[in-house]
CSV table of C-alpha atoms in Angstrom, one decimal:
chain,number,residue,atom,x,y,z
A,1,UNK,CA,-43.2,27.5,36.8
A,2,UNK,CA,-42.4,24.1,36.3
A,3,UNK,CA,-43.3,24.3,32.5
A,4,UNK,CA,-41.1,27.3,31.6
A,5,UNK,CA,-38.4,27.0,29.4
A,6,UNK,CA,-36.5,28.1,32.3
A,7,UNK,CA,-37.7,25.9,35.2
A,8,UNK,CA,-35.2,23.5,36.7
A,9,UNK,CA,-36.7,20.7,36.5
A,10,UNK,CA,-39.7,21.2,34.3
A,11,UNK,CA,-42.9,19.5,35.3
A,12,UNK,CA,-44.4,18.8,31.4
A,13,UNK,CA,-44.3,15.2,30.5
A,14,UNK,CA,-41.3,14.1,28.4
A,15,UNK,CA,-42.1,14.2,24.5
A,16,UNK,CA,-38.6,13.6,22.8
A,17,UNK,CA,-38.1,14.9,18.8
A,18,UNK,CA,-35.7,15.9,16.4
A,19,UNK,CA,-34.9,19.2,14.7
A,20,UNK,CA,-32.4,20.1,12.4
A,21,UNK,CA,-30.1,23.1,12.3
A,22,UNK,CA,-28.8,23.5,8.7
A,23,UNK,CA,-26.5,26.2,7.9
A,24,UNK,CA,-23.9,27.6,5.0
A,25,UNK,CA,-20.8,25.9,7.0
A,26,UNK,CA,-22.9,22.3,8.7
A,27,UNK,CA,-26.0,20.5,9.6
A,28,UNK,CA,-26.6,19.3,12.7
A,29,UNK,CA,-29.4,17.1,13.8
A,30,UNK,CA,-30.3,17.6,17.5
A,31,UNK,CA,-33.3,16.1,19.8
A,32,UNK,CA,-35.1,18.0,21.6
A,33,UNK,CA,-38.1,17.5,24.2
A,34,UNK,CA,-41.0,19.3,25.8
A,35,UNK,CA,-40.2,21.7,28.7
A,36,UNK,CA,-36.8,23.2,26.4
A,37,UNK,CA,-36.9,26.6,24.9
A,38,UNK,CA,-38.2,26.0,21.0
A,39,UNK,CA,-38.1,22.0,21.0
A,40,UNK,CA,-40.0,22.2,17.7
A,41,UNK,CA,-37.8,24.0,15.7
A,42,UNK,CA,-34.3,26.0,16.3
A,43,UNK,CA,-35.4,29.3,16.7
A,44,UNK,CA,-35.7,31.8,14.3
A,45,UNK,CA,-33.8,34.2,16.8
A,46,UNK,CA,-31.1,31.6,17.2
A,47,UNK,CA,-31.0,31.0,13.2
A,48,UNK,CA,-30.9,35.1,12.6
A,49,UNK,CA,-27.7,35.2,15.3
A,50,UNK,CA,-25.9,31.8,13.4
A,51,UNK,CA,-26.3,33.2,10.3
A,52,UNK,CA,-25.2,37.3,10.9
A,53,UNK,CA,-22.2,36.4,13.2
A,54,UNK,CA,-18.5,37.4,12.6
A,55,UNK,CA,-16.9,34.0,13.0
A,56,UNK,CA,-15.8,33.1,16.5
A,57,UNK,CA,-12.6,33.1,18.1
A,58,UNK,CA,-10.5,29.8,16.7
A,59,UNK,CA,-9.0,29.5,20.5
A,60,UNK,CA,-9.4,30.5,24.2
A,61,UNK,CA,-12.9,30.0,26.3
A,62,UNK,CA,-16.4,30.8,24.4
A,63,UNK,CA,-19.5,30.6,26.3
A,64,UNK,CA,-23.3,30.3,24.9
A,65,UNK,CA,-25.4,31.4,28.0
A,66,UNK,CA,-28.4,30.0,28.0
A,67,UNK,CA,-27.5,27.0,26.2
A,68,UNK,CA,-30.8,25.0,25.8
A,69,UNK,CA,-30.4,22.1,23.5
A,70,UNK,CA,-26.9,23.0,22.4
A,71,UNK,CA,-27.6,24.5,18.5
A,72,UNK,CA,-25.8,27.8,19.9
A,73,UNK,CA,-22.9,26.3,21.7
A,74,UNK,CA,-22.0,23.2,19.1
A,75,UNK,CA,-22.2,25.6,16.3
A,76,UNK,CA,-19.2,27.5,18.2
A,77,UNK,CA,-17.3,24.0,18.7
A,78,UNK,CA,-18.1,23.4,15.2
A,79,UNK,CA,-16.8,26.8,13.9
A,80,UNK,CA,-14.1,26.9,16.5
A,81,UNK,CA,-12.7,23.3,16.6
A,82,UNK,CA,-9.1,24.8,18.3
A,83,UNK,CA,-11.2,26.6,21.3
A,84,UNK,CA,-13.0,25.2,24.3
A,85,UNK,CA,-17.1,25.6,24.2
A,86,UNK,CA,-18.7,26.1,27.5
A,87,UNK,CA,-23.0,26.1,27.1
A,88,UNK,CA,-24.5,26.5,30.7
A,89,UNK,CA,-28.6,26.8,31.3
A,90,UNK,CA,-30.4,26.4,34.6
A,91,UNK,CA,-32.7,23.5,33.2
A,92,UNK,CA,-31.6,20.2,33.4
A,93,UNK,CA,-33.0,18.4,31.1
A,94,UNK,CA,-32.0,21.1,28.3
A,95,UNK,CA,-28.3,20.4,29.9
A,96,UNK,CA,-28.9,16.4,29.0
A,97,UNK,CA,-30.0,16.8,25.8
A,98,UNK,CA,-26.8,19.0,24.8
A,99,UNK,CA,-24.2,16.6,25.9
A,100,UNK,CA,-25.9,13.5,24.0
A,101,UNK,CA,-26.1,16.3,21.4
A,102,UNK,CA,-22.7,17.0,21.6
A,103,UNK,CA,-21.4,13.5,21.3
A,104,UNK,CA,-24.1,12.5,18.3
A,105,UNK,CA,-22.5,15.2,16.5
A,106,UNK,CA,-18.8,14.0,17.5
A,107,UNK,CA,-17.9,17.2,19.0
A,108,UNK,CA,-15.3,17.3,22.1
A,109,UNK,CA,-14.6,20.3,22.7
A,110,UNK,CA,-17.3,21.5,24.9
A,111,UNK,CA,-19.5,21.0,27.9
A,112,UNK,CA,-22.5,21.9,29.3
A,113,UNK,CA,-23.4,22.7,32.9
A,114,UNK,CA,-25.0,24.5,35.7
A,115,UNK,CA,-23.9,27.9,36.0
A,116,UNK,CA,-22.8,27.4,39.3
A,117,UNK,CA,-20.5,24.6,38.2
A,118,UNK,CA,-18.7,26.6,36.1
A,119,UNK,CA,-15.4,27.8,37.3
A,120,UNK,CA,-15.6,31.4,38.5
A,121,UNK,CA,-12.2,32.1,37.2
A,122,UNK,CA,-12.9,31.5,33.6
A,123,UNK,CA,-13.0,34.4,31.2
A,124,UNK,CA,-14.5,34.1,27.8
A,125,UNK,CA,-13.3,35.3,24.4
A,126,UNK,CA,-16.4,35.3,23.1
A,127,UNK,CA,-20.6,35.1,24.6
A,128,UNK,CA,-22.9,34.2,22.1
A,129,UNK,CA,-26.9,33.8,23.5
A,130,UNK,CA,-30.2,34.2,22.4
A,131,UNK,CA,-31.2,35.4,25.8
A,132,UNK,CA,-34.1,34.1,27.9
A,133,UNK,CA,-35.9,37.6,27.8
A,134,UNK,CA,-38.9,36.0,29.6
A,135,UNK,CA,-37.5,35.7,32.6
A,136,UNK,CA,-38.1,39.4,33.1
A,137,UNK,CA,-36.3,42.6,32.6
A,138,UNK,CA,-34.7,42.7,36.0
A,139,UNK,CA,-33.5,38.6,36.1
A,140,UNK,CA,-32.6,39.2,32.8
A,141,UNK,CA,-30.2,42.3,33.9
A,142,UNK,CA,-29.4,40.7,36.4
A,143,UNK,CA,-28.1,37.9,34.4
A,144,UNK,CA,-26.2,40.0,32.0
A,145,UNK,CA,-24.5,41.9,34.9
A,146,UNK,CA,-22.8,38.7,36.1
A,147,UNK,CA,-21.9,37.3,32.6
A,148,UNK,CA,-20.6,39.7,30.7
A,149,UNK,CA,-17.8,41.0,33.4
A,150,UNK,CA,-16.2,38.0,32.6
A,151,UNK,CA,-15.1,38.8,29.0
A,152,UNK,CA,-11.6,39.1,28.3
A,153,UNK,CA,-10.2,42.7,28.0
A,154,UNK,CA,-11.0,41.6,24.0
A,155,UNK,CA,-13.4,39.4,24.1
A,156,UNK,CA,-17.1,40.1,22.7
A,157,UNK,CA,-20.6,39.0,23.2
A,158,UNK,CA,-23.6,38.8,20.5
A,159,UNK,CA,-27.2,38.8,22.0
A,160,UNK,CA,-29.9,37.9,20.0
A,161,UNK,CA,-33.0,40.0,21.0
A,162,UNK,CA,-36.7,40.7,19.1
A,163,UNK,CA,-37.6,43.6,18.6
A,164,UNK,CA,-40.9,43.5,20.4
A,165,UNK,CA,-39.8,42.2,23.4
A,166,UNK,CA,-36.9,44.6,23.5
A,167,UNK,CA,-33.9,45.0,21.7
A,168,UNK,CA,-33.7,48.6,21.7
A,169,UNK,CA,-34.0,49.0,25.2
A,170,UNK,CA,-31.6,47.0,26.0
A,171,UNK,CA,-28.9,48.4,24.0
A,172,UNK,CA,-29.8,51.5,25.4
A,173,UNK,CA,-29.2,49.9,29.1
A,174,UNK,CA,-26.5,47.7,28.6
A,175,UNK,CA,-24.5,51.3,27.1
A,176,UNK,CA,-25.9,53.0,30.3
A,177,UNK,CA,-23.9,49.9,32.2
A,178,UNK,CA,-20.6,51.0,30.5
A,179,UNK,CA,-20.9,48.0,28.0
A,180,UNK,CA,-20.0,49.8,24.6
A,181,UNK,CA,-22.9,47.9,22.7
A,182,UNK,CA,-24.1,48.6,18.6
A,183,UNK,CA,-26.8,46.6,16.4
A,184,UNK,CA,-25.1,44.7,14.2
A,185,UNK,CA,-27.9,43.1,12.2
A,186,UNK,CA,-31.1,43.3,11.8
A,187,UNK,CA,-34.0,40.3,10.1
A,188,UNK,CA,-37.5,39.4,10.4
A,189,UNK,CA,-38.0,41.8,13.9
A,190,UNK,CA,-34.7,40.3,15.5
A,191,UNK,CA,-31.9,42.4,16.7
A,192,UNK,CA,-28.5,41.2,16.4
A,193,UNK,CA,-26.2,43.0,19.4
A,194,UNK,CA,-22.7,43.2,19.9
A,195,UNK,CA,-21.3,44.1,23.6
A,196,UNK,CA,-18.0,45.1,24.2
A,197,UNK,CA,-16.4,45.0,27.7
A,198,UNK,CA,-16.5,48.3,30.1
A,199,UNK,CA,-13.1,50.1,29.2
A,200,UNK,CA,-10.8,49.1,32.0
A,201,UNK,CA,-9.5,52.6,34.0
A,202,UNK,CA,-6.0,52.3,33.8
A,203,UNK,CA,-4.4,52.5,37.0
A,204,UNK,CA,-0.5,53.6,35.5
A,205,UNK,CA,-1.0,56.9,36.4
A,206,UNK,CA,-2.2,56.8,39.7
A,207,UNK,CA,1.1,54.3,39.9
A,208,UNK,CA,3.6,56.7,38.4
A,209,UNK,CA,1.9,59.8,40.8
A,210,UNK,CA,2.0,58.1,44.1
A,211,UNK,CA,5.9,56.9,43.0
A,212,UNK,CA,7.0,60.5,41.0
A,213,UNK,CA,9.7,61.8,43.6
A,214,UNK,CA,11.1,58.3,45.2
A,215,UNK,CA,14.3,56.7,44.7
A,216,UNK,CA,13.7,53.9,41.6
């Protein structure tokens, strides 16, 4: 385990590099190391979501889950300079190479943690991640059951999926969880996804019943 992408701490020996992200709107040079998801390159998955994405929300709380090296997260700090950029990953050393990341590229409007550092009140106007679908269907449900919940009311999340390891069956669940969720793109076998929040039941009527007949 400890040379998964999603150890911890993972146990292969340290081998640092550089990769560069170059978009339409910016470039960014980031370092990398062994024992991070895609050190190598920025993945293709992560290039396809960059590049097919509505821009973000220019204020509020965004959120890339399942930050890695940061090319998700500082690309919404970028693109949202006005908004507050939270990246949060269970491996550490993908956590340290965001923030020196993060202050290479001069950005100071976000941060990168632990997810349990993370401040359980905070609700996200946006969730952009190429998931880690290799953790397995049910961690990976699992994750996306405690994440999403905390969009706002109209807040929106964009999941980057291939189609092989699948994207089409998890639109079909995360519709089945009350998640409103449609492909939005579609390149080289990835599936771009947009989730909406579960419609909130109103709870006005139930108000105006149980008052209907009483002194106002």
């Amino acid at each position: 385990m400890g040379d998964h992408y999603f150890a911890e701490r993972p146990g292969t020996a340290s081998r640092r590099r550089t990769v560069d992200l170059v978009l339409p709107d910016l470039h960014l040079r980031l370092d990398t190391d062994s024992g991070v998801f895609s050190p190598d390159r920025v993945d293709p998955g992560t290039r396809v979501l960059l590049e097919t994405v509505p821009a973000p929300p220019q204020d509020g709380d965004l959120l890339d889950l399942g930050c890695g090296y940061g090319p998700i997260a500082l690309t919404l700090a970028r693109r949202s300079p006005q908004a507050m950029v939270w990246g949060v990953d269970v491996n550490q050393r993908a956590l340290e190479l965001a923030e020196s990341n993060a202050h290479a590229a001069g950005l100071d409007n976000v941060r990168f943690c632990l997810a349990d550092d993370l401040d359980p009140g905070l609700r996200f106007a946006a969730i952009w991640s190429n998931p880690p679908i290799r953790i397995g269907k049910a961690a990976l449900h699992d994750l996306l059951r405690a994440w999403l919940p905390r969009l706002t009311p109209t807040g929106l999340a964009h999941l980057v999926v291939q189609k092989h390891l699948g994207s089409d069956s998890l639109q079909r669940w995360l519709d089945a969880q009350g998640h409103p969720t449609e492909r939005i793109a579609s390149r080289s076998a990835y599936r771009v996804l947009r989730v909406a929040p579960r419609p909130e039941t109103s709870t006005e009527a139930r108000t105006d019943d149980s008052t209907e007949g009483h002194t106002r």
